[in-house]
Coordinates of N, CA and C in Angstrom, one line a residue:
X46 N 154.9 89.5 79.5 CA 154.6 88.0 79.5 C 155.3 87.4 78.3
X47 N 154.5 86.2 77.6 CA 155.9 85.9 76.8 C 156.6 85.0 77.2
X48 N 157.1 84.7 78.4 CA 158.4 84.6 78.6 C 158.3 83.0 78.7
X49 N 159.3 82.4 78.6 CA 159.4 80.8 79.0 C 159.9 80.5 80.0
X50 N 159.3 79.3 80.6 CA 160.0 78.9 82.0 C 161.3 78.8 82.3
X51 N 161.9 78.8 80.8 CA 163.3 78.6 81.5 C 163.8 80.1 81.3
X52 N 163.6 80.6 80.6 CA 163.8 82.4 80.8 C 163.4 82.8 82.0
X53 N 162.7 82.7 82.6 CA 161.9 83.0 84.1 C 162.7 82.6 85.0
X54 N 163.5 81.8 85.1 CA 164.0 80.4 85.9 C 165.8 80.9 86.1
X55 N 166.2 81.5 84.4 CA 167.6 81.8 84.4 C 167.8 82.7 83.7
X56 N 166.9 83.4 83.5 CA 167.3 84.8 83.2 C 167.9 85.1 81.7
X57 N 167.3 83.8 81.0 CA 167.9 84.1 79.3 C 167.4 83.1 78.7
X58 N 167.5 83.0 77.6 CA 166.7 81.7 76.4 C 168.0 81.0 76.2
X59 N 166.7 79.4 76.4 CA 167.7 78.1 76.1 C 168.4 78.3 74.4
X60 N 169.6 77.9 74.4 CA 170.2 77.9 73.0 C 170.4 76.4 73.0
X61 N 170.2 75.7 71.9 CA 169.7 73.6 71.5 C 171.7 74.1 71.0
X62 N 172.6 73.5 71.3 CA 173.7 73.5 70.4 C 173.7 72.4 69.5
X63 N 174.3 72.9 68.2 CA 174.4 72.6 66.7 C 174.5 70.7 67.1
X64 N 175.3 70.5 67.8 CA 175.4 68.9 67.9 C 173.9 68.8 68.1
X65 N 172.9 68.7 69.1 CA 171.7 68.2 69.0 C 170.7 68.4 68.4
X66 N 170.6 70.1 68.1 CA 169.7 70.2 66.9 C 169.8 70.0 65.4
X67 N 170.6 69.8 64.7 CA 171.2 68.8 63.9 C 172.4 68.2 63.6
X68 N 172.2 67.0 63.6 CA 173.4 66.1 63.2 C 174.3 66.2 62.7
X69 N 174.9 65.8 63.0 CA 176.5 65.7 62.1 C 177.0 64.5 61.7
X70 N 177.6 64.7 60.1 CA 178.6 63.1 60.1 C 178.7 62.6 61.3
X71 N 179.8 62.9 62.4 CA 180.5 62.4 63.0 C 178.8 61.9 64.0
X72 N 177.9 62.7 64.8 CA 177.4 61.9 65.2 C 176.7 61.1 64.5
X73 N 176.4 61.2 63.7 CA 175.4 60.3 62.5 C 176.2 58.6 62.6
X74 N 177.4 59.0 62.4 CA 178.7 57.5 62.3 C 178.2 56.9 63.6
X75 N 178.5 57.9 64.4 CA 178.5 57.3 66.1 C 177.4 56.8 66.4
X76 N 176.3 57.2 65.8 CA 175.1 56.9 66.5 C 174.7 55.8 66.1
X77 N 175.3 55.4 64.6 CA 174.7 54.0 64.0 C 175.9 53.1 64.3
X78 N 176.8 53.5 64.7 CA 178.2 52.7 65.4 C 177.3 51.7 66.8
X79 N 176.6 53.0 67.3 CA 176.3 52.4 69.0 C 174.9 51.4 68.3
X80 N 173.9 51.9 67.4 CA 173.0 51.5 67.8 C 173.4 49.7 66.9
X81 N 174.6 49.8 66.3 CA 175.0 48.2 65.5 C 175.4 47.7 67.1
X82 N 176.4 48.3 67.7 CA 176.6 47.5 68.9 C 175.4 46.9 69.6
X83 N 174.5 48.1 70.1 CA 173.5 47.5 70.6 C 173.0 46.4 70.2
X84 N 172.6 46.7 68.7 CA 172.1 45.3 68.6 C 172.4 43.7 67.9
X85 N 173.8 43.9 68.3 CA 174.6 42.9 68.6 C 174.6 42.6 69.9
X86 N 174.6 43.2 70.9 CA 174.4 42.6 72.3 C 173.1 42.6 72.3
X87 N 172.0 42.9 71.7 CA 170.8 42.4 72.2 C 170.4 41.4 71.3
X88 N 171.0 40.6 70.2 CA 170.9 39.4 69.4 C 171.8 38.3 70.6
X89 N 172.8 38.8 70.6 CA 173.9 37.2 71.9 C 172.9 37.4 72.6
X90 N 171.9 38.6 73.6 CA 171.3 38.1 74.5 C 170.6 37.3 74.7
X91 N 169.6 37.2 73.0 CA 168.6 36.4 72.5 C 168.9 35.1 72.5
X92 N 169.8 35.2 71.6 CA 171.1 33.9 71.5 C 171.2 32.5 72.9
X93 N 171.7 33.7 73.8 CA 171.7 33.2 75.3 C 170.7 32.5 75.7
X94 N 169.4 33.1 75.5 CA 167.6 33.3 76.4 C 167.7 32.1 75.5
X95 N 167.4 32.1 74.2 CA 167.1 30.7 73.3 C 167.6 29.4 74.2
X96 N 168.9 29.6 74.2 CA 169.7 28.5 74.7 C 169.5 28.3 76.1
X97 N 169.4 28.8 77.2 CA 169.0 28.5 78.2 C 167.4 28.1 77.8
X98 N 166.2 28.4 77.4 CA 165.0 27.6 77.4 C 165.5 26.6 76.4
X99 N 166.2 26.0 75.7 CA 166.3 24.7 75.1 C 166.3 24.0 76.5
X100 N 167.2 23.9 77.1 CA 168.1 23.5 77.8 C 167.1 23.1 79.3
X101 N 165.9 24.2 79.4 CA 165.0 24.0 80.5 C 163.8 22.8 79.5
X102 N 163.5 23.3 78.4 CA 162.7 22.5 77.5 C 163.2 20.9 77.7
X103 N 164.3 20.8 77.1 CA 164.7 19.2 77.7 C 164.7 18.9 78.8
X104 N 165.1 19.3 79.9 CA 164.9 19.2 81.2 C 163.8 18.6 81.8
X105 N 162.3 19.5 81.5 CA 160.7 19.2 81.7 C 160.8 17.6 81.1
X106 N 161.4 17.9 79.5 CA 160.7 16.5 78.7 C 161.1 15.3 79.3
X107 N 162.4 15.1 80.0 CA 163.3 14.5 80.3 C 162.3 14.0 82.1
X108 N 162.0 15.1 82.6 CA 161.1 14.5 84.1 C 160.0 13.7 83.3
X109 N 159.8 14.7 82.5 CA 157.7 14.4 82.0 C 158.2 12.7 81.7
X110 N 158.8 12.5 81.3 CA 159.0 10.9 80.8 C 159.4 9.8 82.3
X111 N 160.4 10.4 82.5 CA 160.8 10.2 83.9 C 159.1 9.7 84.7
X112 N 159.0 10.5 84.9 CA 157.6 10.3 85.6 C 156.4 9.4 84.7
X113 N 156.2 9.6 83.8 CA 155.1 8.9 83.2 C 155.6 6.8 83.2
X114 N 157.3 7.1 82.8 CA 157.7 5.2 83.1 C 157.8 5.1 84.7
X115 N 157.4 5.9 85.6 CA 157.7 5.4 87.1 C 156.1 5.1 87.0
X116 N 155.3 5.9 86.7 CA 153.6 4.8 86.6 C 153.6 3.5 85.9
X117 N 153.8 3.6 84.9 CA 153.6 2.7 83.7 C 154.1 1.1 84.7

């Protein structure tokens, strides 16, 4: 007994390769390369969302008045 499921499964023990069980410069660079990209595209997104509800925000204010001088 002993044994791991993946031993059982394929007939030998998983080996993690050096890239994923620890880091390296190179992916260390890359990974903070991706994760600045990311969140550069997830700030424009924001950017974007902001700007479209401005844009609905005036809209409402713009009926809401609309409507209130068609009573008046």
């Amino acid at each position: 007994m002993g044994a791991t499921p993946f031993a059982l499964a394929y007939g030998m023990e998983a080996i993690i390769p050096t890239e994923i069980g620890m880091p390296t410069a190179k992916t260390v660079v890359q990974d903070q390369r991706d994760n600045d990209e990311e969140l550069i595209r997830q700030l424009d997104w924001a950017d974007e969302k902001q700007g479209d509800a401005t844009i609905q925000i005036a809209s409402y204010h713009q009926r809401a008045i609309a409507q209130y001088n068609k009573k008046a």
